Structures are given as C-alpha cells and as structure tokens.
Amino acid sequence: QVGFVESGGGLVQPGGSLRLSCAASEKITSIYKIAWYRQAPGKQRELVATISNESRTTYKYSVQGRFTISKNNAENTVYLQMNSLKPEDTAVYYCNTYPNVQSWGQGTQVTVSS
C-alpha cells in the first residue's frame, strides 16, 4: 500500500493562504488519481480536489477558484495551494488515492480564524 505524509497546515487569518504538501511513499506516476480530502470537527471526511496521472484536476465547488492542486512527479509530492481561506475551510486535510483509498495518514490541521 502507498503511504502519504501531509504537512504545511497551520493557523491563518481569513483571506490568508497556505500551501499543503503530501509526500508519497511510491512513484505517483503509477497512481491513477491522488486527492486531497478534509474533515472538519463533527463532520464526515469530504473530497476537496483530485489530480490524475495526466495532471487533470477537479475541485469541490466551494473551493473552485481559491484552491489549486498540483504535483511534482520527480519528488513524488502533491500540493494544495489554498488562497482566500475562509473559516469554513478549517479542517484536518489528508491526501490519498481516489476513488479507492489506502490507509489514512495523520493529516495536517488547517485553522482559519481571526
């Protein structure tokens, strides 16, 4: 099973930006799709964005235009650039395969608050 390690979260004010990183344990070029997910307190985990092995991307409607998913194949790393952050973006963010997931990593906490 491929493993993922997320990083880059933190506390940011509304309107701020963060860049999350996801390091994979194997070559991401061999993975059909990788996704960022998030889980807010008391809510179910939800899909935020996906990127395919051909770099095609999809986004949850509420983050379109604010978030950008990208990857660096040479570094086996997937990124999530988050701009214009809102309090409702507060959650633990995870990366994993899509649509079938592997074991979940620890995630990285993103808190948007003034």
JSON list of N, CA and C in Angstrom, two decimals, residues 7-35:
[
{"chain": "A", "resi": 7, "resn": "SER", "atom": "N", "xyz": [1.78, 17.73, 5.25]},
{"chain": "A", "resi": 7, "resn": "SER", "atom": "CA", "xyz": [2.40, 18.80, 6.04]},
{"chain": "A", "resi": 7, "resn": "SER", "atom": "C", "xyz": [1.99, 20.15, 5.49]},
{"chain": "A", "resi": 8, "resn": "GLY", "atom": "N", "xyz": [2.31, 21.19, 6.25]},
{"chain": "A", "resi": 8, "resn": "GLY", "atom": "CA", "xyz": [2.07, 22.55, 5.77]},
{"chain": "A", "resi": 8, "resn": "GLY", "atom": "C", "xyz": [0.89, 23.27, 6.38]},
{"chain": "A", "resi": 9, "resn": "GLY", "atom": "N", "xyz": [0.15, 22.59, 7.24]},
{"chain": "A", "resi": 9, "resn": "GLY", "atom": "CA", "xyz": [-1.00, 23.24, 7.85]},
{"chain": "A", "resi": 9, "resn": "GLY", "atom": "C", "xyz": [-0.59, 24.27, 8.89]},
{"chain": "A", "resi": 10, "resn": "GLY", "atom": "N", "xyz": [-1.58, 24.95, 9.42]},
{"chain": "A", "resi": 10, "resn": "GLY", "atom": "CA", "xyz": [-1.30, 25.95, 10.45]},
{"chain": "A", "resi": 10, "resn": "GLY", "atom": "C", "xyz": [-2.50, 26.82, 10.71]},
{"chain": "A", "resi": 11, "resn": "LEU", "atom": "N", "xyz": [-2.26, 27.89, 11.47]},
{"chain": "A", "resi": 11, "resn": "LEU", "atom": "CA", "xyz": [-3.29, 28.87, 11.79]},
{"chain": "A", "resi": 11, "resn": "LEU", "atom": "C", "xyz": [-3.12, 30.07, 10.86]},
{"chain": "A", "resi": 12, "resn": "VAL", "atom": "N", "xyz": [-4.19, 30.47, 10.22]},
{"chain": "A", "resi": 12, "resn": "VAL", "atom": "CA", "xyz": [-4.13, 31.59, 9.29]},
{"chain": "A", "resi": 12, "resn": "VAL", "atom": "C", "xyz": [-5.39, 32.42, 9.43]},
{"chain": "A", "resi": 13, "resn": "GLN", "atom": "N", "xyz": [-5.27, 33.70, 9.19]},
{"chain": "A", "resi": 13, "resn": "GLN", "atom": "CA", "xyz": [-6.44, 34.58, 9.26]},
{"chain": "A", "resi": 13, "resn": "GLN", "atom": "C", "xyz": [-7.29, 34.44, 8.01]},
{"chain": "A", "resi": 14, "resn": "PRO", "atom": "N", "xyz": [-8.57, 34.74, 8.11]},
{"chain": "A", "resi": 14, "resn": "PRO", "atom": "CA", "xyz": [-9.42, 34.73, 6.91]},
{"chain": "A", "resi": 14, "resn": "PRO", "atom": "C", "xyz": [-8.82, 35.59, 5.81]},
{"chain": "A", "resi": 15, "resn": "GLY", "atom": "N", "xyz": [-8.85, 35.06, 4.59]},
{"chain": "A", "resi": 15, "resn": "GLY", "atom": "CA", "xyz": [-8.24, 35.75, 3.46]},
{"chain": "A", "resi": 15, "resn": "GLY", "atom": "C", "xyz": [-6.80, 35.37, 3.22]},
{"chain": "A", "resi": 16, "resn": "GLY", "atom": "N", "xyz": [-6.21, 34.63, 4.14]},
{"chain": "A", "resi": 16, "resn": "GLY", "atom": "CA", "xyz": [-4.82, 34.23, 4.02]},
{"chain": "A", "resi": 16, "resn": "GLY", "atom": "C", "xyz": [-4.62, 33.02, 3.12]},
{"chain": "A", "resi": 17, "resn": "SER", "atom": "N", "xyz": [-3.37, 32.58, 3.05]},
{"chain": "A", "resi": 17, "resn": "SER", "atom": "CA", "xyz": [-3.00, 31.46, 2.17]},
{"chain": "A", "resi": 17, "resn": "SER", "atom": "C", "xyz": [-2.15, 30.45, 2.91]},
{"chain": "A", "resi": 18, "resn": "LEU", "atom": "N", "xyz": [-2.24, 29.21, 2.46]},
{"chain": "A", "resi": 18, "resn": "LEU", "atom": "CA", "xyz": [-1.37, 28.13, 2.93]},
{"chain": "A", "resi": 18, "resn": "LEU", "atom": "C", "xyz": [-1.08, 27.22, 1.75]},
{"chain": "A", "resi": 19, "resn": "ARG", "atom": "N", "xyz": [0.05, 26.54, 1.83]},
{"chain": "A", "resi": 19, "resn": "ARG", "atom": "CA", "xyz": [0.38, 25.53, 0.82]},
{"chain": "A", "resi": 19, "resn": "ARG", "atom": "C", "xyz": [0.64, 24.22, 1.54]},
{"chain": "A", "resi": 20, "resn": "LEU", "atom": "N", "xyz": [-0.19, 23.24, 1.26]},
{"chain": "A", "resi": 20, "resn": "LEU", "atom": "CA", "xyz": [-0.04, 21.92, 1.84]},
{"chain": "A", "resi": 20, "resn": "LEU", "atom": "C", "xyz": [0.79, 21.03, 0.93]},
{"chain": "A", "resi": 21, "resn": "SER", "atom": "N", "xyz": [1.54, 20.13, 1.54]},
{"chain": "A", "resi": 21, "resn": "SER", "atom": "CA", "xyz": [2.34, 19.17, 0.80]},
{"chain": "A", "resi": 21, "resn": "SER", "atom": "C", "xyz": [1.96, 17.76, 1.20]},
{"chain": "A", "resi": 22, "resn": "CYS", "atom": "N", "xyz": [2.08, 16.84, 0.26]},
{"chain": "A", "resi": 22, "resn": "CYS", "atom": "CA", "xyz": [1.76, 15.44, 0.50]},
{"chain": "A", "resi": 22, "resn": "CYS", "atom": "C", "xyz": [2.85, 14.61, -0.15]},
{"chain": "A", "resi": 23, "resn": "ALA", "atom": "N", "xyz": [3.68, 13.97, 0.68]},
{"chain": "A", "resi": 23, "resn": "ALA", "atom": "CA", "xyz": [4.76, 13.14, 0.18]},
{"chain": "A", "resi": 23, "resn": "ALA", "atom": "C", "xyz": [4.30, 11.69, 0.11]},
{"chain": "A", "resi": 24, "resn": "ALA", "atom": "N", "xyz": [4.44, 11.09, -1.06]},
{"chain": "A", "resi": 24, "resn": "ALA", "atom": "CA", "xyz": [4.01, 9.70, -1.26]},
{"chain": "A", "resi": 24, "resn": "ALA", "atom": "C", "xyz": [5.20, 8.76, -1.12]},
{"chain": "A", "resi": 25, "resn": "SER", "atom": "N", "xyz": [4.89, 7.53, -0.73]},
{"chain": "A", "resi": 25, "resn": "SER", "atom": "CA", "xyz": [5.95, 6.53, -0.49]},
{"chain": "A", "resi": 25, "resn": "SER", "atom": "C", "xyz": [6.35, 5.79, -1.74]},
{"chain": "A", "resi": 26, "resn": "GLU", "atom": "N", "xyz": [5.63, 6.04, -2.85]},
{"chain": "A", "resi": 26, "resn": "GLU", "atom": "CA", "xyz": [6.00, 5.41, -4.11]},
{"chain": "A", "resi": 26, "resn": "GLU", "atom": "C", "xyz": [5.78, 6.40, -5.24]},
{"chain": "A", "resi": 27, "resn": "LYS", "atom": "N", "xyz": [6.21, 6.01, -6.43]},
{"chain": "A", "resi": 27, "resn": "LYS", "atom": "CA", "xyz": [6.10, 6.92, -7.58]},
{"chain": "A", "resi": 27, "resn": "LYS", "atom": "C", "xyz": [4.65, 7.27, -7.87]},
{"chain": "A", "resi": 28, "resn": "ILE", "atom": "N", "xyz": [4.36, 8.56, -7.84]},
{"chain": "A", "resi": 28, "resn": "ILE", "atom": "CA", "xyz": [2.97, 8.99, -8.06]},
{"chain": "A", "resi": 28, "resn": "ILE", "atom": "C", "xyz": [2.56, 8.85, -9.51]},
{"chain": "A", "resi": 29, "resn": "THR", "atom": "N", "xyz": [3.51, 8.68, -10.40]},
{"chain": "A", "resi": 29, "resn": "THR", "atom": "CA", "xyz": [3.16, 8.47, -11.81]},
{"chain": "A", "resi": 29, "resn": "THR", "atom": "C", "xyz": [2.46, 7.13, -12.01]},
{"chain": "A", "resi": 30, "resn": "SER", "atom": "N", "xyz": [2.61, 6.23, -11.04]},
{"chain": "A", "resi": 30, "resn": "SER", "atom": "CA", "xyz": [1.95, 4.93, -11.14]},
{"chain": "A", "resi": 30, "resn": "SER", "atom": "C", "xyz": [0.55, 4.93, -10.54]},
{"chain": "A", "resi": 31, "resn": "ILE", "atom": "N", "xyz": [0.13, 6.06, -9.99]},
{"chain": "A", "resi": 31, "resn": "ILE", "atom": "CA", "xyz": [-1.17, 6.17, -9.32]},
{"chain": "A", "resi": 31, "resn": "ILE", "atom": "C", "xyz": [-2.14, 6.90, -10.24]},
{"chain": "A", "resi": 32, "resn": "TYR", "atom": "N", "xyz": [-3.31, 6.35, -10.45]},
{"chain": "A", "resi": 32, "resn": "TYR", "atom": "CA", "xyz": [-4.29, 6.91, -11.39]},
{"chain": "A", "resi": 32, "resn": "TYR", "atom": "C", "xyz": [-4.72, 8.31, -10.97]},
{"chain": "A", "resi": 33, "resn": "LYS", "atom": "N", "xyz": [-5.18, 8.44, -9.73]},
{"chain": "A", "resi": 33, "resn": "LYS", "atom": "CA", "xyz": [-5.58, 9.75, -9.20]},
{"chain": "A", "resi": 33, "resn": "LYS", "atom": "C", "xyz": [-5.20, 9.87, -7.74]},
{"chain": "A", "resi": 34, "resn": "ILE", "atom": "N", "xyz": [-4.75, 11.05, -7.36]},
{"chain": "A", "resi": 34, "resn": "ILE", "atom": "CA", "xyz": [-4.49, 11.39, -5.97]},
{"chain": "A", "resi": 34, "resn": "ILE", "atom": "C", "xyz": [-5.39, 12.55, -5.61]},
{"chain": "A", "resi": 35, "resn": "ALA", "atom": "N", "xyz": [-5.88, 12.54, -4.38]},
{"chain": "A", "resi": 35, "resn": "ALA", "atom": "CA", "xyz": [-6.84, 13.56, -3.97]},
{"chain": "A", "resi": 35, "resn": "ALA", "atom": "C", "xyz": [-6.46, 14.16, -2.63]}
]
